Coordinates of C-alpha atoms in Angstrom, one line a residue:
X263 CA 0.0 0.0 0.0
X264 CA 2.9 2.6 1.0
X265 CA 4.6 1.6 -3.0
X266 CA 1.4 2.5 -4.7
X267 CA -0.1 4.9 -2.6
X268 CA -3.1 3.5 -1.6
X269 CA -5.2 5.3 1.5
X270 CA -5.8 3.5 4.2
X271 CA -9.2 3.2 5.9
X272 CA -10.4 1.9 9.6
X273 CA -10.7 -1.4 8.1
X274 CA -7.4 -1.1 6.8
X275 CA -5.6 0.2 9.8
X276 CA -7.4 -3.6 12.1
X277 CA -5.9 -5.2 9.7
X278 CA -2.4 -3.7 9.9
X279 CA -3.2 -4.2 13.8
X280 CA -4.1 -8.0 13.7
X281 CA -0.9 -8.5 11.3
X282 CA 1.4 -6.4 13.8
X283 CA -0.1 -8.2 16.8
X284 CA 0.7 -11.7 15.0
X285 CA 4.5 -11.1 14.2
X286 CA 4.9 -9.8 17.7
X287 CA 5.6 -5.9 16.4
X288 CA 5.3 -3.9 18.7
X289 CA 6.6 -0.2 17.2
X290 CA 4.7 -0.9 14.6
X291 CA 1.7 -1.0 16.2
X292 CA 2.5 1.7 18.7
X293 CA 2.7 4.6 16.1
X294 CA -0.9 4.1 15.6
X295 CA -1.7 5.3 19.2
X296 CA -1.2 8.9 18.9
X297 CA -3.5 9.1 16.4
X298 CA -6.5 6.4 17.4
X299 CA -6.6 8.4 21.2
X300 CA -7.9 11.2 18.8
X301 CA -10.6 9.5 16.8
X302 CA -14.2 10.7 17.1
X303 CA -16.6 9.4 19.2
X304 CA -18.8 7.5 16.5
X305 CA -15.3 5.9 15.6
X306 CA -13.2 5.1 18.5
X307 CA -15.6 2.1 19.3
X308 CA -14.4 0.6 16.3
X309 CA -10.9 0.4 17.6
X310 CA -11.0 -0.9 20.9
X311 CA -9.1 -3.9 19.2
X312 CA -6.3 -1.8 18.8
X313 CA -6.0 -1.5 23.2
X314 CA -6.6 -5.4 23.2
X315 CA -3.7 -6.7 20.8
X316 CA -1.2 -3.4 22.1
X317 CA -1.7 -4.9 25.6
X318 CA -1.3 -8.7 24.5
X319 CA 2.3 -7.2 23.1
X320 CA 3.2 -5.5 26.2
X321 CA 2.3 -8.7 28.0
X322 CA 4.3 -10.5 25.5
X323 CA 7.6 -8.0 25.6
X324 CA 7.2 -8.2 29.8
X325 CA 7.0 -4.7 29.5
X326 CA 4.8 -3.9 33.0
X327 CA 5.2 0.1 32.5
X328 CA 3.6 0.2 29.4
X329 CA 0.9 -2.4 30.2
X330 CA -0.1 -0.2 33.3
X331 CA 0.0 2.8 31.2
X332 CA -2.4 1.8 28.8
X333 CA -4.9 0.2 31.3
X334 CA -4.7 3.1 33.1
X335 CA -5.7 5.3 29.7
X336 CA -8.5 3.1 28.8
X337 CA -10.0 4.1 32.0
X338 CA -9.1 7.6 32.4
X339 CA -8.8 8.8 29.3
X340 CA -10.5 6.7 26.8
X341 CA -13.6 9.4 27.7
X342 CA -12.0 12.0 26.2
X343 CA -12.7 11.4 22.5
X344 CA -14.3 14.0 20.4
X345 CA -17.7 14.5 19.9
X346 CA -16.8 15.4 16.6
X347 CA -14.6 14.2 14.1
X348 CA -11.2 15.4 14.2
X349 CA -10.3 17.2 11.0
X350 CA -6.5 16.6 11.0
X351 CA -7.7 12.6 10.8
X352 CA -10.2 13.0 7.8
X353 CA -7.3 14.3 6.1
X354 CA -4.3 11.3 5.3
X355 CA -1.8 10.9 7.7
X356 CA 1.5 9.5 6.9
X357 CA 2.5 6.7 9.1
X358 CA 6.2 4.9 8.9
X359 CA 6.8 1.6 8.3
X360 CA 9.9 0.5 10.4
X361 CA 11.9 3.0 11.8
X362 CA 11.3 6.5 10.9
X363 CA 14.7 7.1 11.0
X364 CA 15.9 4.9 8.1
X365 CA 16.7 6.6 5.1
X366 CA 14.2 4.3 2.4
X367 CA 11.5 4.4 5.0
X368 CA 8.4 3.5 3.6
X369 CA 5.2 5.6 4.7
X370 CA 1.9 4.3 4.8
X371 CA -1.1 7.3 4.4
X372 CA -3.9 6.3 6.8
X373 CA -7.3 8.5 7.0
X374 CA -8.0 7.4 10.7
X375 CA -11.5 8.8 10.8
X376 CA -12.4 6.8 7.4
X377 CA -15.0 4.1 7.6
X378 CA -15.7 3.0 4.0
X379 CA -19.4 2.2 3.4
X380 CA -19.2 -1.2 2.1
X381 CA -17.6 -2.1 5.3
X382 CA -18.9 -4.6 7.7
X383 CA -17.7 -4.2 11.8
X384 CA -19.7 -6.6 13.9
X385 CA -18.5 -5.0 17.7
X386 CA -18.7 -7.5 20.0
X387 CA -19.4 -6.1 23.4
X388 CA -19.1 -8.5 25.8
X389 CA -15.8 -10.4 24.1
X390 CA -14.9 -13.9 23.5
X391 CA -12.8 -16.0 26.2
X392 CA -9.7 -14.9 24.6
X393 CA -10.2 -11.1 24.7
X394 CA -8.3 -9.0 27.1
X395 CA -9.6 -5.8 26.4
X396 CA -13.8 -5.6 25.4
X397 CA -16.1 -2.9 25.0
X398 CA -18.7 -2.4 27.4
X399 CA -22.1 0.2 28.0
X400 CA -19.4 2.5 25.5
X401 CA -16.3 2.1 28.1
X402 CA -13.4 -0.1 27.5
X403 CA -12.4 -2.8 30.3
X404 CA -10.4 -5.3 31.2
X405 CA -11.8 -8.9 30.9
X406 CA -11.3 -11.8 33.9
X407 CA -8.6 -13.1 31.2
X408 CA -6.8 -9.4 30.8
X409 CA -7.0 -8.4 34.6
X410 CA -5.4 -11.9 35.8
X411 CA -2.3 -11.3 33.4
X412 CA -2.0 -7.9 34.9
X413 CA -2.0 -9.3 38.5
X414 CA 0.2 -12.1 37.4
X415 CA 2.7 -9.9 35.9
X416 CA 2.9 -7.7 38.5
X417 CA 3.3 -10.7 41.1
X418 CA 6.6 -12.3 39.1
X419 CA 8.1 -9.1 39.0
X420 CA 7.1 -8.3 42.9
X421 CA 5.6 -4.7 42.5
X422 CA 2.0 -5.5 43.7
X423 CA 2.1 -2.1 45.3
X424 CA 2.4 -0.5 42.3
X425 CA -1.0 -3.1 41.4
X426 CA -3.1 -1.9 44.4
X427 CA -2.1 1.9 43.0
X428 CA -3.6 1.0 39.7
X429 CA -6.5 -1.3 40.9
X430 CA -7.8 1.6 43.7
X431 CA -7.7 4.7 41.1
X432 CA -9.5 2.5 38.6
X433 CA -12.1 1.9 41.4
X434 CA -12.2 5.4 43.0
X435 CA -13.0 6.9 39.3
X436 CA -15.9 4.0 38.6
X437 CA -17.3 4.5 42.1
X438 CA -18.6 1.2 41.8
X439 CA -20.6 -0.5 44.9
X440 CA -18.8 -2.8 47.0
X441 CA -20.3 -6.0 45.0
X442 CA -19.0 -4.6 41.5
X443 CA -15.6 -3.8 43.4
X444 CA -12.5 -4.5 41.2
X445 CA -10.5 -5.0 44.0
X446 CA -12.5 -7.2 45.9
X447 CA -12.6 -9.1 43.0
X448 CA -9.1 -9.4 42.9
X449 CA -8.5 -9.9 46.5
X450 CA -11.3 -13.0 46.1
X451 CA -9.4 -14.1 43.2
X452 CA -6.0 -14.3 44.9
X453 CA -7.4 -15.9 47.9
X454 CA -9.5 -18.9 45.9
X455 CA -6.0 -19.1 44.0
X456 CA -3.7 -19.3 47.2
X457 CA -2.2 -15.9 46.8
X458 CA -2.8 -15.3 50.5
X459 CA 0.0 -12.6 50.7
X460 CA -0.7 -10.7 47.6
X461 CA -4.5 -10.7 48.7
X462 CA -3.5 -9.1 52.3
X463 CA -0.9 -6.9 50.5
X464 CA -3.8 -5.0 48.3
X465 CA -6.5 -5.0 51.4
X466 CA -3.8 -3.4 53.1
X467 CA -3.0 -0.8 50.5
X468 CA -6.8 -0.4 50.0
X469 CA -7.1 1.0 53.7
X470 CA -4.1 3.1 53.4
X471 CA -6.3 4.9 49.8
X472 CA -9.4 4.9 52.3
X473 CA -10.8 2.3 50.0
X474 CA -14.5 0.9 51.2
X475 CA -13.5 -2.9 52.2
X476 CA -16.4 -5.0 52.7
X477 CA -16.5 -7.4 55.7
X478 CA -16.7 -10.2 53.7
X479 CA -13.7 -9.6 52.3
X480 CA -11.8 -9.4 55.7
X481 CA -13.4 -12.9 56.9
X482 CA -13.1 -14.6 53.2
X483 CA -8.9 -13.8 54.0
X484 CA -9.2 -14.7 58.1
X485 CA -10.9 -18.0 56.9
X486 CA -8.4 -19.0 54.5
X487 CA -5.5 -17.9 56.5
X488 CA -7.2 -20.9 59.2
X489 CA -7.4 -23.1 56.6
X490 CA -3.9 -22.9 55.8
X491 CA -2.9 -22.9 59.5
X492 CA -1.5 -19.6 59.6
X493 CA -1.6 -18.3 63.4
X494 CA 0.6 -15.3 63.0
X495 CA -1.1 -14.0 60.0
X496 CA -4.6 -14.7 61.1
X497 CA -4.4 -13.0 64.6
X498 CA -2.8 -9.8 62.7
X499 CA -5.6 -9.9 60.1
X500 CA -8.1 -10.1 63.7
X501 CA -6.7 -7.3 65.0
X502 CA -6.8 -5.4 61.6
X503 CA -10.8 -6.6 61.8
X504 CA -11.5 -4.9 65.3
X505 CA -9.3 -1.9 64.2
X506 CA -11.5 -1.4 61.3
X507 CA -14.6 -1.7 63.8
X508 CA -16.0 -4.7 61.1
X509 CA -17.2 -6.7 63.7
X510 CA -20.7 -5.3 64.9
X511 CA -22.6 -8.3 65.3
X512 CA -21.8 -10.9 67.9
X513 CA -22.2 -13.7 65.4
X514 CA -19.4 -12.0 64.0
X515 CA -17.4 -11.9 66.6
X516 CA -17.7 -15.7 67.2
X517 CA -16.8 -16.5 63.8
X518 CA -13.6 -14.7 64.1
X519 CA -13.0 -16.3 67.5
X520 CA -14.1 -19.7 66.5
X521 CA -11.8 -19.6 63.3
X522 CA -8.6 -18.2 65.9
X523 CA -9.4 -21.4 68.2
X524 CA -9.6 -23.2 65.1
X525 CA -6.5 -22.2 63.6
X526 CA -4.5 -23.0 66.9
X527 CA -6.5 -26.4 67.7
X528 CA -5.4 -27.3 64.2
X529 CA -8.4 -27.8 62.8
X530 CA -9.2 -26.2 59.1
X531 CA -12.0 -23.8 57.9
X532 CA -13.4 -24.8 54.7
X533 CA -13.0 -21.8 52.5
X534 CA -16.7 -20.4 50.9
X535 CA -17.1 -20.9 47.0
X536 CA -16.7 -17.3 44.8
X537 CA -19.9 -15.3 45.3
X538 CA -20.0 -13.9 41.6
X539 CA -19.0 -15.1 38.6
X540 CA -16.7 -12.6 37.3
X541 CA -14.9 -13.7 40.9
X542 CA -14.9 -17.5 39.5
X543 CA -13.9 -16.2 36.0
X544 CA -11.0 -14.2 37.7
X545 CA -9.8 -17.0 39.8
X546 CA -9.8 -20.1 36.9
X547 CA -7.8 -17.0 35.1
X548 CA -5.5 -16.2 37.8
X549 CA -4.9 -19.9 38.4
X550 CA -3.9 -20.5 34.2
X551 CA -2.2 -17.6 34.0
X552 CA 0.1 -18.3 37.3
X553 CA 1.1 -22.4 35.8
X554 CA 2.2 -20.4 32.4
X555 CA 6.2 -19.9 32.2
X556 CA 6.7 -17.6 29.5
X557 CA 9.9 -16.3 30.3
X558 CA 11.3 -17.3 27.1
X559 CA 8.8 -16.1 25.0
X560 CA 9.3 -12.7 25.9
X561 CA 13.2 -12.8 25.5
X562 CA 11.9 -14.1 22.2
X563 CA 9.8 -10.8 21.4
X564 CA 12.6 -8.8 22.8
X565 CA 15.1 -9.9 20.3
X566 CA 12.7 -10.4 17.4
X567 CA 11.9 -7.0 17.1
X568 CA 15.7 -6.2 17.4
X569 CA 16.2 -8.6 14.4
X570 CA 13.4 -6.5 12.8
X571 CA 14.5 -3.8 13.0
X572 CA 17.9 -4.5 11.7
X573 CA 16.5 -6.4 8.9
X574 CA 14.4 -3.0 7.7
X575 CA 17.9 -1.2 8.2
X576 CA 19.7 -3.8 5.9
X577 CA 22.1 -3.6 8.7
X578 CA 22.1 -7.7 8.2
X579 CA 25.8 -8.0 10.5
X580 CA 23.7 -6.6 13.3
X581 CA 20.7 -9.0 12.8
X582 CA 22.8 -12.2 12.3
X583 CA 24.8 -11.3 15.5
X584 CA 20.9 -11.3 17.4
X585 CA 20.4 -14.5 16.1
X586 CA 23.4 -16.2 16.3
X587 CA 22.5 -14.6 20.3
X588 CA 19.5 -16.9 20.3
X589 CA 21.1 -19.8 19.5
X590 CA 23.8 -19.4 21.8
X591 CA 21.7 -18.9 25.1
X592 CA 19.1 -21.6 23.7
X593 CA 16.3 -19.6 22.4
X594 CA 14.5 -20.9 19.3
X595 CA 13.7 -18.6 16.8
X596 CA 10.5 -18.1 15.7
X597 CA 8.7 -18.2 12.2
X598 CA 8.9 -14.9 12.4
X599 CA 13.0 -15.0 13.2
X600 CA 13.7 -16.5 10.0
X601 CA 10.7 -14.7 8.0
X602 CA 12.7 -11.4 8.7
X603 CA 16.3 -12.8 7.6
X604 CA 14.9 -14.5 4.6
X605 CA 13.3 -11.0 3.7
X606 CA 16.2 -9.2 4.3
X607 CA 18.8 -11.4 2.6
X608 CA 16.0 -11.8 -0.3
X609 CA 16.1 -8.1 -0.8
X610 CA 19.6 -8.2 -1.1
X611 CA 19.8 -11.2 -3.5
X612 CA 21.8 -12.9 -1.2
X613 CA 20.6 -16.6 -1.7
X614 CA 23.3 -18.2 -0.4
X615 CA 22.8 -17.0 3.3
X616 CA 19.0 -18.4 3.1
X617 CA 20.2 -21.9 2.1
X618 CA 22.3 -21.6 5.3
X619 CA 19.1 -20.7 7.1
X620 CA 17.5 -23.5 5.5
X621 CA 19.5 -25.6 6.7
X622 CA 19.0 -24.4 10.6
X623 CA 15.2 -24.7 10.2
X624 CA 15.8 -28.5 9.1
X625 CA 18.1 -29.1 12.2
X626 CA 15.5 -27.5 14.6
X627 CA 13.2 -29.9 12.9
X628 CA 14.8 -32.9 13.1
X629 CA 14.5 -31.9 17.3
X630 CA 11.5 -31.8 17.4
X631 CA 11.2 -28.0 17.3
X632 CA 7.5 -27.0 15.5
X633 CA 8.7 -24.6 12.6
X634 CA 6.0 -25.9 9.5
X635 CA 4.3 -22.8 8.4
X636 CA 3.0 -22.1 4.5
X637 CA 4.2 -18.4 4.9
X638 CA 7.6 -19.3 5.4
X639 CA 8.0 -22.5 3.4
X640 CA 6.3 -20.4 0.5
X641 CA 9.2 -17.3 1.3
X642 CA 11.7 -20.2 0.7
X643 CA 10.6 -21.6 -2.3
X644 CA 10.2 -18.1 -4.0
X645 CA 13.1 -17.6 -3.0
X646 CA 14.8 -20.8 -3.9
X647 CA 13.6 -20.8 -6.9
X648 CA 15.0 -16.9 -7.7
X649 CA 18.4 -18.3 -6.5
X650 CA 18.7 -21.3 -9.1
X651 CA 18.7 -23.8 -6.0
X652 CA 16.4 -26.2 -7.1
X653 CA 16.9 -29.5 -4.7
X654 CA 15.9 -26.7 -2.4
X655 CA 12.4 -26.0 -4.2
X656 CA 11.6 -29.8 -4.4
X657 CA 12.9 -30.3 -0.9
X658 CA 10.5 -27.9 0.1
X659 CA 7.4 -29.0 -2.3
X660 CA 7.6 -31.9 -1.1
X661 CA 7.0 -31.0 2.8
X662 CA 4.1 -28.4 1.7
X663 CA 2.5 -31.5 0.1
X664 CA 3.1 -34.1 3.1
X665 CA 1.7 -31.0 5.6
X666 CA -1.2 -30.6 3.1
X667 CA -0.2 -27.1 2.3
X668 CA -1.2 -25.6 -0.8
X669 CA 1.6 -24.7 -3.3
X670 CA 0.4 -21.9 -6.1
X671 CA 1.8 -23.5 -9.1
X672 CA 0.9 -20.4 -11.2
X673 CA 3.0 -18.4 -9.1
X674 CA 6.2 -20.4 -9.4
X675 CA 5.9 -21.5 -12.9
X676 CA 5.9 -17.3 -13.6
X677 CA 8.6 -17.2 -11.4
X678 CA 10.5 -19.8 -13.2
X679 CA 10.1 -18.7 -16.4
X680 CA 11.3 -15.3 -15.9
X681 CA 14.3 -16.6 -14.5
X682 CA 15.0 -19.9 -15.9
X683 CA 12.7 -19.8 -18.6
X684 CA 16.1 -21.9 -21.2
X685 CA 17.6 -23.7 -18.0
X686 CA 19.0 -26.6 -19.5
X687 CA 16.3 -26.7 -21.9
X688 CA 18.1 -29.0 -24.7
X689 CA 20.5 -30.4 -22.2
X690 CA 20.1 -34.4 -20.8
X691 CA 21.4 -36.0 -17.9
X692 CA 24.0 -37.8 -20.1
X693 CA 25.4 -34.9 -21.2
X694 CA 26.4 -33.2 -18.4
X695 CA 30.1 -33.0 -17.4
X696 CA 29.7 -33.4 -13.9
X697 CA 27.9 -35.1 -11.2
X698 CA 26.8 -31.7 -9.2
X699 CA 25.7 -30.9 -12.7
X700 CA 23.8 -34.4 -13.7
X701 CA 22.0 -33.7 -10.5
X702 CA 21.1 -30.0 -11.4
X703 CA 19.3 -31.1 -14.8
X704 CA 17.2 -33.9 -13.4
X705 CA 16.3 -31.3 -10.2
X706 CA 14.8 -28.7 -13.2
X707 CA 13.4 -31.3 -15.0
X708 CA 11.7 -32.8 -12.0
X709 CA 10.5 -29.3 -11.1
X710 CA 9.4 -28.6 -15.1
X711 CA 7.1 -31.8 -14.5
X712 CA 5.6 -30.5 -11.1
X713 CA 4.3 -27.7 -13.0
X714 CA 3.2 -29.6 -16.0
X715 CA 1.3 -32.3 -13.4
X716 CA 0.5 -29.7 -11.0

């Protein structure tokens, strides 16, 4: 679109999201921020998957900063949208493809407050199971799924302070009652997940913002803390009860006493089921979130979008050093790792290098390591096929057809022949001089008769 100069829509610009979101790049789809905080009313509803798959990528990238920035803008500032539509967006605006401070940059034009009229949007308010950011009453929210990544990540990297910060503004501005409470929510959550500290951590920091704190709360952490045959922490949580001047009725004040006695007896409290459901959603969330180990994957972001961006520099020393990184501390790399390396030595005409890359996809195979993908085993073959390396190109065709993949025989027959249209055209097996050669004619005629048969 940036080569020909074709406008981009809203339609256009989810797409571009989805794609960014998908190859893990993040800059990319950061750049559209500035200008989708800015859209009009009518259309900013339409772009609430923007927020969802920028805060899967911050997620992805470990980045915690950025994640609690933009939860804290969809609540506080996603409000602030025009009424009316913003006249430097009707207008195109030019928005960079890779760095915008490489010298070829490429520039997309996007008309953000566009909406073509043969366009269909079906906004889904209440979001599928996967969704981390949905759309609800015209106010963007976190899902059970998005919130229990947010408290996860901010448990691993011990900062739940900064977590009680962000959960208490979110639920002074809603001034939601106490049974809509985010934070109780999350304090339920933690406790039905075992996260006795982190739940006691928030109530605590909830008092300190002056936070309404329900007494169920207070006896839903004093019962599990009995359960789990904690003494010390359940007699502090006691005395935190009477401070707060919770305990008005006397049945009250034997449950507390009861659970105490309890506790120190040895005997267990069983622990109440979740009293909503967003509470049970949170807490089977909370619990799948917690068992996930993905570490690794974000390293893998991290340096994929370094590789990136040396690729769209043609700065390839840079991104082979990045790889050749991965390797060494026992990363894999990614469909997308060798997507971008293939592109970039492709756009060099450098061949050679991707036969060498080849060959490291084929020994992370033969470990068991998942790279099949028609994308890439279709950037291989084009490119294979450019290069003259055609073992390669069958080597390939014949994976694409054990994995069932579809292989555009149109495409590379035009390829061929614009390339290799006299290859060895009169020439026989018999008559070549050597074996590498012998081996070469019988490769193109093999791949002359996959197109013919094809």
């Amino acid at each position: 679109m940036a080569r020909v100069g074709v406008v981009a829509d809203l339609h256009s610009v989810l797409l571009f999201i989805y794609v960014y979101e998908l190859n893990g790049q993040r800059d990319e789809l950061k750049k559209f921020k500035e200008y989708i905080d800015r859209v009009s009313v009518p259309l900013s509803q339409h772009y609430y998957p923007f927020y969802d798959r920028l805060l899967r990528l911050h997620f992805k990238f470990d980045d915690i900063d950025s994640a609690a920035k933009l939860v804290d803008d969809i609540y506080f500032h996603w409000g602030s949208h025009p009424l009316k539509q913003n006249t430097d967006l009707t207008r195109p605006c030019l928005v960079p493809i890779g760095s915008p401070y490489l010298l070829e940059a490429l520039k997309n034009q996007v008309v953000f407050e566009l909406l073509r009229k043969d366009s269909l949007f079906h906004v889904n308010g209440d979001g599928d199971d996967d969704e981390l950011i949905v759309l609800k009453d015209g106010n963007l929210i976190l899902t059970s799924k998005g919130l229990a990544q947010l408290i996860v990540k901010f448990k691993k990297s011990e900062r739940i302070g900064d977590l009680s910060k962000l959960l208490t503004a979110i639920e002074q501005k809603s001034g939601n009652t106490q049974d809509d409470s985010i934070c109780c929510d999350v304090i339920h959550a933690c406790v039905y997940s075992g996260f006795l500290e982190t739940a006691h951590d928030i109530l605590d920091d909830m008092e300190i913002a002056n936070v309404s704190i329900p007494e169920k709360t207070y006896m839903l952490l004093l019962n599990a803390y009995c359960r789990e045959k904690m003494p010390k922490e359940a007699e502090a949580l006691a005395k935190q009860i009477k401070r707060a001047a919770l305990v008005v009725d006397p049945s009250d004040e034997t449950i507390v006493s009861d659970c105490l006695r309890g506790v120190i007896n040895g005997s267990g409290v069983n622990l109440t089921a979740p009293t909503s459901n967003r509470q049970s959603e949170l807490t089977v969330h909370l619990i799948r979130e917690t068992r996930k180990d993905d570490t690794a994957l974000s390293r893998v972001y991290v340096l994929n979008s370094s590789i990136y961006f040396f690729c769209k520099a043609k700065m390839l020393e840079d991104a082979r050093k990045i790889y050749k990184k991965m390797q060494a501390i026992n990363i894999q790399p990614t469909v997308q790792t060798f997507a971008y390396l293939i592109q970039a030595y492709s756009s060099l005409e450098d061949y050679r290098e991707i036969t060498f890359l080849w060959g490291d996809i084929k020994r992370y195979m033969v470990r068991g390591r998942s790279l099949v993908h028609r994308d890439l085993y279709e950037l291989l073959l084009i490119n294979f096929l450019r290069g003259g390396y055609f073992e390669r190109v069958l080597e390939i065709l014949g994976l694409m057809k054990d994995h069932g993949m579809y292989a555009d025989r149109w495409l590379y027959r035009d390829e061929f022949l614009r390339r290799h249209k006299n290859l060895y055209r009169k020439l026989k097996a018999t008559d070549a001089r050597t074996e590498a050669q012998r081996s070469r004619i019988e490769h193109v005629k093999a791949f002359r008769m996959w197109v013919r048969n094809n």
